[in-house]
Amino acid sequence: MSMTRRMLLSSTAPLLMGVPAPGDLLTPPEQAAGRRKKLRVGIVGCGRMGQFFAEVYRFSPDTELAAIAEYNDERRKVVGGRFAVKALFKEAPEMVRSEKLDIVAIITPTKFMKAAVLAAAEAGVRGISTDKPIAAKLADADAMVDACNRRKLVFAGGNLQRARWQTQIAAQRLRSGVYGKIIGATVMGYGGEISGGGCQHVAVLRLLTGAEITQVETYGYPAKTLAADASDQGLMINGRWRLSSGIDCMVFGEREPFSGVEVRAERATVRWSWYAPLLFEGSGKTAPRKEVDPAYPPFPWASMLDRPPLRKDDDYLVSSIRSFIDAVHLGRPSSSLFVSGHDLRQSLEAAIASKASAMEGGRPIALPLADRSLTLMPSPYRWLGGDAVGSPQAVKDASGETR
Ligand SMILES: NC(=O)c1ccc[n+]([C@@H]2O[C@H](COP(=O)([O-])OP(=O)(O)OC[C@H]3O[C@@H](n4cnc5c(N)ncnc54)[C@H](O)[C@@H]3O)[C@@H](O)[C@H]2O)c1
């Protein structure tokens, strides 16, 4: 936040009184560097997004990027050279059989995630991560979460906004009760791609409120996106989600006046809108709300963002992976993660339920959904990847030359 803007905002003192310290949310770099054993990491799917994951693992002092499974022959060779990784494989099963890995990070297109997760879980690794959307069919997401739970291994969720350091701090404060009871929530901009990009809204709403969605009553448009086999592209959802805490969350597909999640407590309102959440004094019920400086503590891993090709806006990728590495190193459960596979599953379930309710003109539908065979297809790019849909990543981009 610029100084000018900070100065314009009023004093935060009353709202910051009694807020919890970030504590051991993330192990800081100096301490991570002192870990005696480095975790061996294998990447599955080293395309556009996978290469960013690979950068974070190679810059992390307590991990070693040990193997890559990449389907595309030319790209496999190029990324192997770029990351100085010699153990190169076409697919996950060969990689996890041949290499002794602690962590497997899966960033393939969605269609291929389940097979890779099950192969890695079977091989006995300690931690697995995937990315959004985790699946098209709910039963497939269940199979992944269950396989990891059964083996008590850490199952992480990848590059999601809810991992942003300031969003985690905002949630910690809201849920500690320092702002009073949570009394309301609104989701804006739940449209366009509800199982792809829309994952973000559900994941942040659950984080900020500490509650699950227990019932949806929603309407959707345009009509063609409400066909059973239509993908989520262009689908707009409006309506209401009931939360396990008893509050009703209003849901709007429109992105105006903002796209994000707002949670109102008795004394303060937190609004996440893709960047660091804003903080307002008051809930707007008794007096006009006033924006105040949230004074977030500094992100302990900010220095990693100075290493190209990582960018300032990759802070939530870094924090997501750092929380995952900590969980594996320290033996923490998946529920400690900034983003878990369970979170991705809950986002998919809310998207599927919202579409199902909309298809029936707003019929209330209870969650967890009874019918786990329900499906919502993401965009062809997310489902099959760039090579399959005619937008492959250029070799010079994969090599890192153009960064
Ligand atoms: N969270 C985010 O911000 C974010 C952003 C972009 C993409 N994504 C997700 O990441 C995934 C990948 O997207 P991308 O942009 O990197 O796509 P991409 O097409 O650039 O890369 C995918 C890579 O996976 C490889 N691959 C495909 N099947 C494989 C298999 N079975 N085994 C090994 N490798 C395989 C492909 O050859 C390709 O190199 C998608 O699910 C997408 O939705 C998430």
PDB file of C-alpha atoms and ligand atoms in Angstrom, residues 43-53 68-73 75-76 79 89-93 106-113 115-116 130-134 157-161 193 195-197 200 316-317 344 378-379 381-389 391-393 398, ligand 1:
ATOM      1  CA  ILE A  43       6.834 -32.215 -10.701  1.00  0.00           C
ATOM      2  CA  VAL A  44       4.164 -33.820 -12.896  1.00  0.00           C
ATOM      3  CA  GLY A  45       3.155 -31.626 -15.860  1.00  0.00           C
ATOM      4  CA  CYS A  46       5.821 -28.977 -16.377  1.00  0.00           C
ATOM      5  CA  GLY A  47       4.008 -26.584 -18.711  1.00  0.00           C
ATOM      6  CA  ARG A  48       3.274 -22.891 -18.131  1.00  0.00           C
ATOM      7  CA  MET A  49       2.085 -23.270 -14.532  1.00  0.00           C
ATOM      8  CA  GLY A  50       4.285 -26.239 -13.626  1.00  0.00           C
ATOM      9  CA  GLN A  51       7.387 -24.196 -14.447  1.00  0.00           C
ATOM     10  CA  PHE A  52       6.383 -21.608 -11.817  1.00  0.00           C
ATOM     11  CA  PHE A  53       5.996 -24.380  -9.246  1.00  0.00           C
ATOM     12  CA  ILE A  68      10.070 -34.157 -13.655  1.00  0.00           C
ATOM     13  CA  ALA A  69       7.342 -36.124 -15.433  1.00  0.00           C
ATOM     14  CA  GLU A  70       6.312 -34.219 -18.554  1.00  0.00           C
ATOM     15  CA  TYR A  71       4.255 -35.710 -21.348  1.00  0.00           C
ATOM     16  CA  ASN A  72       5.525 -33.539 -24.225  1.00  0.00           C
ATOM     17  CA  ASP A  73       8.899 -34.925 -25.405  1.00  0.00           C
ATOM     18  CA  ARG A  75       9.238 -29.673 -23.493  1.00  0.00           C
ATOM     19  CA  ARG A  76      10.490 -32.401 -21.167  1.00  0.00           C
ATOM     20  CA  VAL A  79      12.602 -27.972 -18.836  1.00  0.00           C
ATOM     21  CA  PHE A  89       9.934 -39.210 -17.239  1.00  0.00           C
ATOM     22  CA  LYS A  90       6.920 -39.106 -19.519  1.00  0.00           C
ATOM     23  CA  GLU A  91       4.262 -39.782 -16.865  1.00  0.00           C
ATOM     24  CA  ALA A  92       3.828 -39.909 -13.099  1.00  0.00           C
ATOM     25  CA  PRO A  93       3.683 -43.719 -12.540  1.00  0.00           C
ATOM     26  CA  ILE A 106       0.860 -32.278 -10.039  1.00  0.00           C
ATOM     27  CA  ILE A 107       0.132 -29.405 -12.417  1.00  0.00           C
ATOM     28  CA  THR A 108      -1.180 -31.298 -15.418  1.00  0.00           C
ATOM     29  CA  PRO A 109      -4.412 -30.304 -17.102  1.00  0.00           C
ATOM     30  CA  THR A 110      -7.330 -31.359 -14.880  1.00  0.00           C
ATOM     31  CA  LYS A 111      -8.218 -34.546 -16.794  1.00  0.00           C
ATOM     32  CA  PHE A 112      -4.898 -36.172 -15.826  1.00  0.00           C
ATOM     33  CA  MET A 113      -4.743 -35.180 -12.162  1.00  0.00           C
ATOM     34  CA  ALA A 115      -4.361 -40.833 -12.152  1.00  0.00           C
ATOM     35  CA  ALA A 116      -1.240 -38.947 -11.051  1.00  0.00           C
ATOM     36  CA  THR A 130      -2.736 -30.502  -7.392  1.00  0.00           C
ATOM     37  CA  ASP A 131      -4.262 -27.343  -8.805  1.00  0.00           C
ATOM     38  CA  LYS A 132      -7.633 -25.960  -9.792  1.00  0.00           C
ATOM     39  CA  PRO A 133     -10.033 -27.306 -10.858  1.00  0.00           C
ATOM     40  CA  ILE A 134      -9.251 -30.601  -9.155  1.00  0.00           C
ATOM     41  CA  GLY A 157      -4.258 -27.514  -3.384  1.00  0.00           C
ATOM     42  CA  GLY A 158      -1.783 -25.312  -5.279  1.00  0.00           C
ATOM     43  CA  ASN A 159      -1.920 -21.763  -6.587  1.00  0.00           C
ATOM     44  CA  LEU A 160      -5.081 -20.323  -5.058  1.00  0.00           C
ATOM     45  CA  GLN A 161      -5.733 -16.762  -3.870  1.00  0.00           C
ATOM     46  CA  GLU A 193     -16.000 -19.810 -14.916  1.00  0.00           C
ATOM     47  CA  SER A 195     -15.366 -24.307 -11.335  1.00  0.00           C
ATOM     48  CA  GLY A 196     -12.165 -22.784 -12.769  1.00  0.00           C
ATOM     49  CA  GLY A 197     -11.715 -19.205 -11.583  1.00  0.00           C
ATOM     50  CA  GLN A 200     -11.274 -18.819  -5.651  1.00  0.00           C
ATOM     51  CA  TYR A 316       0.237 -16.638  -3.123  1.00  0.00           C
ATOM     52  CA  LEU A 317       1.941 -19.394  -5.131  1.00  0.00           C
ATOM     53  CA  LEU A 344     -10.452 -27.670  -4.058  1.00  0.00           C
ATOM     54  CA  PRO A 378     -14.113 -26.797 -16.976  1.00  0.00           C
ATOM     55  CA  SER A 379     -12.891 -24.993 -20.115  1.00  0.00           C
ATOM     56  CA  TYR A 381      -7.831 -25.503 -21.923  1.00  0.00           C
ATOM     57  CA  ARG A 382      -8.051 -26.351 -18.229  1.00  0.00           C
ATOM     58  CA  TRP A 383      -9.298 -29.865 -18.958  1.00  0.00           C
ATOM     59  CA  LEU A 384      -6.848 -30.888 -21.703  1.00  0.00           C
ATOM     60  CA  GLY A 385      -4.031 -28.319 -21.679  1.00  0.00           C
ATOM     61  CA  GLY A 386      -2.510 -25.966 -24.239  1.00  0.00           C
ATOM     62  CA  ASP A 387      -1.069 -28.616 -26.584  1.00  0.00           C
ATOM     63  CA  ALA A 388      -4.455 -30.273 -27.081  1.00  0.00           C
ATOM     64  CA  VAL A 389      -6.437 -27.100 -27.734  1.00  0.00           C
ATOM     65  CA  SER A 391      -2.187 -23.042 -27.828  1.00  0.00           C
ATOM     66  CA  PRO A 392       1.031 -24.872 -26.929  1.00  0.00           C
ATOM     67  CA  GLN A 393       3.709 -23.099 -24.945  1.00  0.00           C
ATOM     68  CA  ALA A 398       9.566 -23.228 -21.678  1.00  0.00           C
TER      69      ALA A 398
HETATM   70  N1  LIG B   1      -4.132 -21.691 -10.086  1.00  0.00           N
HETATM   71  C1  LIG B   1      -3.846 -20.935 -11.119  1.00  0.00           C
HETATM   72  O1  LIG B   1      -3.680 -19.726 -11.007  1.00  0.00           O
HETATM   73  C2  LIG B   1      -3.700 -21.569 -12.468  1.00  0.00           C
HETATM   74  C3  LIG B   1      -3.248 -20.806 -13.528  1.00  0.00           C
HETATM   75  C4  LIG B   1      -3.063 -21.441 -14.743  1.00  0.00           C
HETATM   76  C5  LIG B   1      -3.370 -22.783 -14.874  1.00  0.00           C
HETATM   77  N2  LIG B   1      -3.847 -23.487 -13.817  1.00  0.00           N
HETATM   78  C6  LIG B   1      -4.170 -24.906 -13.947  1.00  0.00           C
HETATM   79  O2  LIG B   1      -2.965 -25.634 -14.116  1.00  0.00           O
HETATM   80  C7  LIG B   1      -3.168 -26.708 -15.033  1.00  0.00           C
HETATM   81  C8  LIG B   1      -2.129 -26.640 -16.141  1.00  0.00           C
HETATM   82  O3  LIG B   1      -2.229 -25.408 -16.854  1.00  0.00           O
HETATM   83  P1  LIG B   1      -1.034 -24.854 -17.741  1.00  0.00           P
HETATM   84  O4  LIG B   1      -1.366 -23.460 -18.098  1.00  0.00           O
HETATM   85  O5  LIG B   1       0.286 -25.130 -17.114  1.00  0.00           O
HETATM   86  O6  LIG B   1      -1.191 -25.792 -19.034  1.00  0.00           O
HETATM   87  P2  LIG B   1      -0.070 -26.192 -20.114  1.00  0.00           P
HETATM   88  O7  LIG B   1      -0.793 -26.832 -21.239  1.00  0.00           O
HETATM   89  O8  LIG B   1       0.844 -25.041 -20.384  1.00  0.00           O
HETATM   90  O9  LIG B   1       0.806 -27.282 -19.343  1.00  0.00           O
HETATM   91  C9  LIG B   1       0.331 -28.548 -18.995  1.00  0.00           C
HETATM   92  C10 LIG B   1       1.530 -29.523 -19.119  1.00  0.00           C
HETATM   93  O10 LIG B   1       1.144 -30.787 -18.621  1.00  0.00           O
HETATM   94  C11 LIG B   1       1.691 -31.774 -19.487  1.00  0.00           C
HETATM   95  N3  LIG B   1       0.905 -33.009 -19.331  1.00  0.00           N
HETATM   96  C12 LIG B   1      -0.334 -33.282 -19.783  1.00  0.00           C
HETATM   97  N4  LIG B   1      -0.733 -34.508 -19.377  1.00  0.00           N
HETATM   98  C13 LIG B   1       0.294 -35.040 -18.680  1.00  0.00           C
HETATM   99  C14 LIG B   1       0.501 -36.263 -18.032  1.00  0.00           C
HETATM  100  N5  LIG B   1      -0.463 -37.205 -17.999  1.00  0.00           N
HETATM  101  N6  LIG B   1       1.675 -36.469 -17.396  1.00  0.00           N
HETATM  102  C15 LIG B   1       2.656 -35.553 -17.430  1.00  0.00           C
HETATM  103  N7  LIG B   1       2.516 -34.342 -18.052  1.00  0.00           N
HETATM  104  C16 LIG B   1       1.359 -34.093 -18.653  1.00  0.00           C
HETATM  105  C17 LIG B   1       1.580 -31.167 -20.858  1.00  0.00           C
HETATM  106  O11 LIG B   1       2.459 -31.792 -21.781  1.00  0.00           O
HETATM  107  C18 LIG B   1       1.963 -29.718 -20.568  1.00  0.00           C
HETATM  108  O12 LIG B   1       3.352 -29.480 -20.673  1.00  0.00           O
HETATM  109  C19 LIG B   1      -4.630 -26.596 -15.488  1.00  0.00           C
HETATM  110  O13 LIG B   1      -5.436 -27.461 -14.734  1.00  0.00           O
HETATM  111  C20 LIG B   1      -5.017 -25.186 -15.183  1.00  0.00           C
HETATM  112  O14 LIG B   1      -6.385 -25.068 -14.879  1.00  0.00           O
HETATM  113  C21 LIG B   1      -4.007 -22.900 -12.628  1.00  0.00           C
END
